[in-house]
Amino acid sequence: MLRNKEKPDAKGRTPKMCPALGNSPTVTCPVREISTKAADKPRPGVDPEDVPEFLDNICTQHAVTFTEQDTIRQKQALPYQSKEWDNFHTHARQSIESLHEGFKDPGTEQMELSGRRRVRGFAAAQLFITILLVNYNLRKIASFLWDEEHGTTAPTNPIMRRRDRIWDNPYTKTLARESALELQRLGKLISPLRT
């Protein structure tokens, strides 16, 4: 919320002032008096309860000088829209979207369904969500450890739906690779034929 009083100098030092100071203040503060030249318009105000007991330099001085190191916490590690920035944020976005998809999966936690957390009160709903999230995390960790120990191999045959593997499919107008009678004769039929 601090405003630059002057442009940065050659060493990157910037004098900044309180937003309640100057001829165009952006907030009102009980510590500072608004300038007589300021326009008479509504502004957001600082709650008197939020005023610190011991005032910082920005509240007692007209301006405080900040160096580049002082504002390093707000700076991005990677240049905006660079190739490195794009790679990092693409991976991060895909990771969080994958987590959301898994967490809402109707076969596991089903957090997309409000019936899974139908209770009265915010605290009770938060408890259910926390338990389900812990369960999801434990399952993902166990799956990761299993893959690390045993490795993952690509399936030799692509996964095929049972109706496409065994039966005729009138919906897609496709036939089974082998007839059900032939599969029964070879002993490869998953469920026995009923007469």
PDB file of C-alpha atoms in Angstrom:
ATOM      1  CA  MET A   1       0.000   0.000   0.000  1.00  0.00           C
ATOM      2  CA  LEU A   2       3.025   2.320   0.326  1.00  0.00           C
ATOM      3  CA  ARG A   3       3.418   4.869  -2.439  1.00  0.00           C
ATOM      4  CA  ASN A   4       6.639   5.915  -4.129  1.00  0.00           C
ATOM      5  CA  LYS A   5       7.579   9.465  -3.202  1.00  0.00           C
ATOM      6  CA  GLU A   6      10.322   9.624  -5.851  1.00  0.00           C
ATOM      7  CA  LYS A   7      11.668   7.412  -8.604  1.00  0.00           C
ATOM      8  CA  PRO A   8      14.406   4.897  -7.699  1.00  0.00           C
ATOM      9  CA  ASP A   9      17.961   6.239  -7.812  1.00  0.00           C
ATOM     10  CA  ALA A  10      20.919   4.620  -9.590  1.00  0.00           C
ATOM     11  CA  LYS A  11      21.422   2.146  -6.715  1.00  0.00           C
ATOM     12  CA  GLY A  12      17.753   1.112  -6.677  1.00  0.00           C
ATOM     13  CA  ARG A  13      16.823   2.952  -3.471  1.00  0.00           C
ATOM     14  CA  THR A  14      13.246   4.251  -3.451  1.00  0.00           C
ATOM     15  CA  PRO A  15      11.730   6.670  -0.918  1.00  0.00           C
ATOM     16  CA  LYS A  16       8.217   5.524  -0.044  1.00  0.00           C
ATOM     17  CA  MET A  17       5.548   7.276   1.992  1.00  0.00           C
ATOM     18  CA  CYS A  18       2.426   6.344   3.887  1.00  0.00           C
ATOM     19  CA  PRO A  19      -0.701   6.089   1.681  1.00  0.00           C
ATOM     20  CA  ALA A  20      -2.478   8.546   4.011  1.00  0.00           C
ATOM     21  CA  LEU A  21       0.053  11.309   3.248  1.00  0.00           C
ATOM     22  CA  GLY A  22       0.297  13.772   0.385  1.00  0.00           C
ATOM     23  CA  ASN A  23      -2.203  15.717  -1.685  1.00  0.00           C
ATOM     24  CA  SER A  24      -3.783  12.541  -3.082  1.00  0.00           C
ATOM     25  CA  PRO A  25      -4.086  10.113  -0.165  1.00  0.00           C
ATOM     26  CA  THR A  26      -5.590   6.716  -0.923  1.00  0.00           C
ATOM     27  CA  VAL A  27      -6.639   5.904   2.672  1.00  0.00           C
ATOM     28  CA  THR A  28      -7.467   7.690   5.899  1.00  0.00           C
ATOM     29  CA  CYS A  29      -5.556   6.862   9.072  1.00  0.00           C
ATOM     30  CA  PRO A  30      -6.084   7.977  12.670  1.00  0.00           C
ATOM     31  CA  VAL A  31      -2.315   8.550  12.989  1.00  0.00           C
ATOM     32  CA  ARG A  32      -2.074  10.974  10.025  1.00  0.00           C
ATOM     33  CA  GLU A  33      -4.011  14.132   9.243  1.00  0.00           C
ATOM     34  CA  ILE A  34      -5.323  14.441   5.713  1.00  0.00           C
ATOM     35  CA  SER A  35      -3.828  17.285   3.713  1.00  0.00           C
ATOM     36  CA  THR A  36      -6.023  20.362   3.252  1.00  0.00           C
ATOM     37  CA  LYS A  37      -5.342  20.120  -0.490  1.00  0.00           C
ATOM     38  CA  ALA A  38      -6.736  16.567  -0.675  1.00  0.00           C
ATOM     39  CA  ALA A  39     -10.015  16.117  -2.539  1.00  0.00           C
ATOM     40  CA  ASP A  40     -13.074  15.616  -0.359  1.00  0.00           C
ATOM     41  CA  LYS A  41     -14.093  12.096  -1.380  1.00  0.00           C
ATOM     42  CA  PRO A  42     -14.712   8.822   0.447  1.00  0.00           C
ATOM     43  CA  ARG A  43     -11.636   6.677   1.051  1.00  0.00           C
ATOM     44  CA  PRO A  44     -11.102   3.360   2.839  1.00  0.00           C
ATOM     45  CA  GLY A  45      -9.927   3.928   6.375  1.00  0.00           C
ATOM     46  CA  VAL A  46      -7.602   2.183   8.795  1.00  0.00           C
ATOM     47  CA  ASP A  47      -9.510   0.848  11.799  1.00  0.00           C
ATOM     48  CA  PRO A  48      -8.274   2.508  15.012  1.00  0.00           C
ATOM     49  CA  GLU A  49      -7.929  -0.957  16.549  1.00  0.00           C
ATOM     50  CA  ASP A  50      -5.411  -1.863  13.808  1.00  0.00           C
ATOM     51  CA  VAL A  51      -3.051   1.008  14.684  1.00  0.00           C
ATOM     52  CA  PRO A  52       0.102  -0.524  16.218  1.00  0.00           C
ATOM     53  CA  GLU A  53       0.993   0.307  19.784  1.00  0.00           C
ATOM     54  CA  PHE A  54       4.550   1.211  18.735  1.00  0.00           C
ATOM     55  CA  LEU A  55       4.537   3.180  15.501  1.00  0.00           C
ATOM     56  CA  ASP A  56       6.959   2.204  12.747  1.00  0.00           C
ATOM     57  CA  ASN A  57       9.118   4.711  10.856  1.00  0.00           C
ATOM     58  CA  ILE A  58       6.584   4.901   8.024  1.00  0.00           C
ATOM     59  CA  CYS A  59       4.017   6.228  10.539  1.00  0.00           C
ATOM     60  CA  THR A  60       6.299   8.823  12.119  1.00  0.00           C
ATOM     61  CA  GLN A  61       8.435  10.068   9.210  1.00  0.00           C
ATOM     62  CA  HIS A  62       7.447  11.728   5.967  1.00  0.00           C
ATOM     63  CA  ALA A  63       9.230   9.059   3.880  1.00  0.00           C
ATOM     64  CA  VAL A  64      11.324   5.928   4.363  1.00  0.00           C
ATOM     65  CA  THR A  65      13.964   4.730   1.901  1.00  0.00           C
ATOM     66  CA  PHE A  66      13.700   1.131   0.710  1.00  0.00           C
ATOM     67  CA  THR A  67      16.442  -0.745  -1.161  1.00  0.00           C
ATOM     68  CA  GLU A  68      15.990  -3.496  -3.731  1.00  0.00           C
ATOM     69  CA  GLN A  69      16.726  -6.062  -1.027  1.00  0.00           C
ATOM     70  CA  ASP A  70      13.826  -4.768   1.079  1.00  0.00           C
ATOM     71  CA  THR A  71      11.301  -5.596  -1.646  1.00  0.00           C
ATOM     72  CA  ILE A  72      12.866  -8.894  -2.777  1.00  0.00           C
ATOM     73  CA  ARG A  73      10.070 -10.897  -1.095  1.00  0.00           C
ATOM     74  CA  GLN A  74       7.483  -9.500  -3.512  1.00  0.00           C
ATOM     75  CA  LYS A  75       9.584 -10.141  -6.614  1.00  0.00           C
ATOM     76  CA  GLN A  76       9.223 -13.234  -8.771  1.00  0.00           C
ATOM     77  CA  ALA A  77      12.086 -15.702  -8.961  1.00  0.00           C
ATOM     78  CA  LEU A  78      11.686 -16.083 -12.726  1.00  0.00           C
ATOM     79  CA  PRO A  79      11.189 -13.318 -15.309  1.00  0.00           C
ATOM     80  CA  TYR A  80       7.491 -12.956 -16.172  1.00  0.00           C
ATOM     81  CA  GLN A  81       6.414 -14.988 -19.237  1.00  0.00           C
ATOM     82  CA  SER A  82       9.937 -16.277 -19.877  1.00  0.00           C
ATOM     83  CA  LYS A  83      10.416 -19.884 -20.991  1.00  0.00           C
ATOM     84  CA  GLU A  84      11.483 -20.907 -17.463  1.00  0.00           C
ATOM     85  CA  TRP A  85       8.485 -19.091 -15.940  1.00  0.00           C
ATOM     86  CA  ASP A  86       6.126 -20.807 -18.400  1.00  0.00           C
ATOM     87  CA  ASN A  87       7.591 -24.267 -17.728  1.00  0.00           C
ATOM     88  CA  PHE A  88       7.340 -23.825 -13.963  1.00  0.00           C
ATOM     89  CA  HIS A  89       3.808 -22.450 -13.957  1.00  0.00           C
ATOM     90  CA  THR A  90       2.546 -24.989 -16.497  1.00  0.00           C
ATOM     91  CA  HIS A  91       3.826 -27.807 -14.281  1.00  0.00           C
ATOM     92  CA  ALA A  92       2.400 -26.154 -11.154  1.00  0.00           C
ATOM     93  CA  ARG A  93      -0.990 -25.610 -12.817  1.00  0.00           C
ATOM     94  CA  GLN A  94      -1.158 -29.191 -14.072  1.00  0.00           C
ATOM     95  CA  SER A  95      -0.219 -30.488 -10.616  1.00  0.00           C
ATOM     96  CA  ILE A  96      -2.974 -28.585  -8.837  1.00  0.00           C
ATOM     97  CA  GLU A  97      -5.564 -29.470 -11.507  1.00  0.00           C
ATOM     98  CA  SER A  98      -4.572 -33.137 -11.146  1.00  0.00           C
ATOM     99  CA  LEU A  99      -5.062 -32.879  -7.375  1.00  0.00           C
ATOM    100  CA  HIS A 100      -8.504 -31.299  -7.859  1.00  0.00           C
ATOM    101  CA  GLU A 101      -9.518 -33.993 -10.335  1.00  0.00           C
ATOM    102  CA  GLY A 102      -8.408 -36.785  -8.002  1.00  0.00           C
ATOM    103  CA  PHE A 103     -10.027 -35.194  -4.973  1.00  0.00           C
ATOM    104  CA  LYS A 104     -13.359 -34.841  -6.787  1.00  0.00           C
ATOM    105  CA  ASP A 105     -13.198 -38.320  -8.360  1.00  0.00           C
ATOM    106  CA  PRO A 106     -16.558 -40.042  -7.814  1.00  0.00           C
ATOM    107  CA  GLY A 107     -14.750 -43.358  -7.257  1.00  0.00           C
ATOM    108  CA  THR A 108     -12.792 -42.167  -4.215  1.00  0.00           C
ATOM    109  CA  GLU A 109     -13.331 -39.043  -2.071  1.00  0.00           C
ATOM    110  CA  GLN A 110     -16.241 -37.635  -4.137  1.00  0.00           C
ATOM    111  CA  MET A 111     -15.749 -34.104  -2.817  1.00  0.00           C
ATOM    112  CA  GLU A 112     -17.705 -32.764  -5.781  1.00  0.00           C
ATOM    113  CA  LEU A 113     -20.860 -34.215  -4.227  1.00  0.00           C
ATOM    114  CA  SER A 114     -22.284 -32.059  -1.457  1.00  0.00           C
ATOM    115  CA  GLY A 115     -23.862 -35.167   0.077  1.00  0.00           C
ATOM    116  CA  ARG A 116     -20.398 -36.305   1.199  1.00  0.00           C
ATOM    117  CA  ARG A 117     -20.194 -33.426   3.684  1.00  0.00           C
ATOM    118  CA  ARG A 118     -23.815 -32.782   4.585  1.00  0.00           C
ATOM    119  CA  VAL A 119     -23.514 -31.498   8.143  1.00  0.00           C
ATOM    120  CA  ARG A 120     -24.484 -28.368  10.004  1.00  0.00           C
ATOM    121  CA  GLY A 121     -21.767 -25.838  10.666  1.00  0.00           C
ATOM    122  CA  PHE A 122     -18.562 -24.759   9.063  1.00  0.00           C
ATOM    123  CA  ALA A 123     -16.332 -26.560  11.578  1.00  0.00           C
ATOM    124  CA  ALA A 124     -18.015 -29.930  11.026  1.00  0.00           C
ATOM    125  CA  ALA A 125     -17.795 -29.564   7.231  1.00  0.00           C
ATOM    126  CA  GLN A 126     -14.122 -28.593   7.541  1.00  0.00           C
ATOM    127  CA  LEU A 127     -13.480 -31.688   9.662  1.00  0.00           C
ATOM    128  CA  PHE A 128     -14.960 -33.966   6.983  1.00  0.00           C
ATOM    129  CA  ILE A 129     -12.981 -32.242   4.233  1.00  0.00           C
ATOM    130  CA  THR A 130      -9.778 -32.538   6.264  1.00  0.00           C
ATOM    131  CA  ILE A 131     -10.310 -36.271   6.857  1.00  0.00           C
ATOM    132  CA  LEU A 132     -11.022 -36.868   3.170  1.00  0.00           C
ATOM    133  CA  LEU A 133      -8.003 -34.803   2.123  1.00  0.00           C
ATOM    134  CA  VAL A 134      -5.732 -36.750   4.506  1.00  0.00           C
ATOM    135  CA  ASN A 135      -7.101 -40.004   3.074  1.00  0.00           C
ATOM    136  CA  TYR A 136      -6.439 -38.764  -0.471  1.00  0.00           C
ATOM    137  CA  ASN A 137      -2.878 -37.731   0.408  1.00  0.00           C
ATOM    138  CA  LEU A 138      -2.105 -41.064   2.099  1.00  0.00           C
ATOM    139  CA  ARG A 139      -3.427 -42.963  -0.908  1.00  0.00           C
ATOM    140  CA  LYS A 140      -1.303 -40.867  -3.309  1.00  0.00           C
ATOM    141  CA  ILE A 141       1.811 -41.327  -1.139  1.00  0.00           C
ATOM    142  CA  ALA A 142       1.254 -45.095  -0.954  1.00  0.00           C
ATOM    143  CA  SER A 143       0.790 -45.233  -4.729  1.00  0.00           C
ATOM    144  CA  PHE A 144       3.982 -43.235  -5.283  1.00  0.00           C
ATOM    145  CA  LEU A 145       5.993 -45.476  -2.936  1.00  0.00           C
ATOM    146  CA  TRP A 146       4.631 -48.598  -4.631  1.00  0.00           C
ATOM    147  CA  ASP A 147       5.664 -47.276  -8.042  1.00  0.00           C
ATOM    148  CA  GLU A 148       9.118 -46.359  -6.697  1.00  0.00           C
ATOM    149  CA  GLU A 149       9.632 -49.852  -5.269  1.00  0.00           C
ATOM    150  CA  HIS A 150       8.107 -51.992  -7.998  1.00  0.00           C
ATOM    151  CA  GLY A 151       8.298 -49.715 -11.017  1.00  0.00           C
ATOM    152  CA  THR A 152       5.546 -49.217 -13.519  1.00  0.00           C
ATOM    153  CA  THR A 153       5.340 -51.003 -16.829  1.00  0.00           C
ATOM    154  CA  ALA A 154       3.142 -50.182 -19.763  1.00  0.00           C
ATOM    155  CA  PRO A 155       0.370 -52.758 -20.306  1.00  0.00           C
ATOM    156  CA  THR A 156       1.063 -55.233 -23.087  1.00  0.00           C
ATOM    157  CA  ASN A 157      -2.516 -55.049 -24.308  1.00  0.00           C
ATOM    158  CA  PRO A 158      -4.499 -51.819 -24.230  1.00  0.00           C
ATOM    159  CA  ILE A 159      -7.360 -51.808 -21.750  1.00  0.00           C
ATOM    160  CA  MET A 160     -10.572 -52.648 -23.533  1.00  0.00           C
ATOM    161  CA  ARG A 161     -14.078 -52.492 -22.210  1.00  0.00           C
ATOM    162  CA  ARG A 162     -15.662 -55.852 -21.463  1.00  0.00           C
ATOM    163  CA  ARG A 163     -18.498 -55.347 -23.940  1.00  0.00           C
ATOM    164  CA  ASP A 164     -15.975 -54.678 -26.722  1.00  0.00           C
ATOM    165  CA  ARG A 165     -13.802 -57.579 -25.618  1.00  0.00           C
ATOM    166  CA  ILE A 166     -16.534 -60.221 -25.382  1.00  0.00           C
ATOM    167  CA  TRP A 167     -19.927 -59.158 -26.663  1.00  0.00           C
ATOM    168  CA  ASP A 168     -21.323 -57.517 -29.756  1.00  0.00           C
ATOM    169  CA  ASN A 169     -21.895 -53.808 -29.309  1.00  0.00           C
ATOM    170  CA  PRO A 170     -25.051 -52.646 -31.081  1.00  0.00           C
ATOM    171  CA  TYR A 171     -24.577 -49.059 -29.859  1.00  0.00           C
ATOM    172  CA  THR A 172     -21.319 -48.530 -31.761  1.00  0.00           C
ATOM    173  CA  LYS A 173     -22.160 -51.205 -34.350  1.00  0.00           C
ATOM    174  CA  THR A 174     -18.930 -53.072 -33.664  1.00  0.00           C
ATOM    175  CA  LEU A 175     -18.476 -56.793 -33.198  1.00  0.00           C
ATOM    176  CA  ALA A 176     -16.388 -58.701 -30.678  1.00  0.00           C
ATOM    177  CA  ARG A 177     -12.973 -59.811 -31.892  1.00  0.00           C
ATOM    178  CA  GLU A 178     -14.050 -63.386 -31.311  1.00  0.00           C
ATOM    179  CA  SER A 179     -17.517 -64.751 -30.759  1.00  0.00           C
ATOM    180  CA  ALA A 180     -18.664 -65.586 -27.236  1.00  0.00           C
ATOM    181  CA  LEU A 181     -19.060 -69.246 -28.221  1.00  0.00           C
ATOM    182  CA  GLU A 182     -15.455 -69.370 -29.483  1.00  0.00           C
ATOM    183  CA  LEU A 183     -14.192 -67.768 -26.250  1.00  0.00           C
ATOM    184  CA  GLN A 184     -16.244 -70.321 -24.238  1.00  0.00           C
ATOM    185  CA  ARG A 185     -14.753 -73.181 -26.213  1.00  0.00           C
ATOM    186  CA  LEU A 186     -11.197 -71.864 -25.628  1.00  0.00           C
ATOM    187  CA  GLY A 187     -11.898 -71.339 -21.905  1.00  0.00           C
ATOM    188  CA  LYS A 188     -11.231 -67.600 -22.122  1.00  0.00           C
ATOM    189  CA  LEU A 189     -14.728 -66.408 -21.333  1.00  0.00           C
ATOM    190  CA  ILE A 190     -14.729 -64.320 -18.159  1.00  0.00           C
ATOM    191  CA  SER A 191     -18.255 -65.310 -17.107  1.00  0.00           C
ATOM    192  CA  PRO A 192     -19.860 -68.629 -18.117  1.00  0.00           C
ATOM    193  CA  LEU A 193     -22.599 -68.644 -20.730  1.00  0.00           C
ATOM    194  CA  ARG A 194     -26.078 -69.098 -19.365  1.00  0.00           C
ATOM    195  CA  THR A 195     -28.819 -70.900 -21.295  1.00  0.00           C
TER     196      THR A 195
END
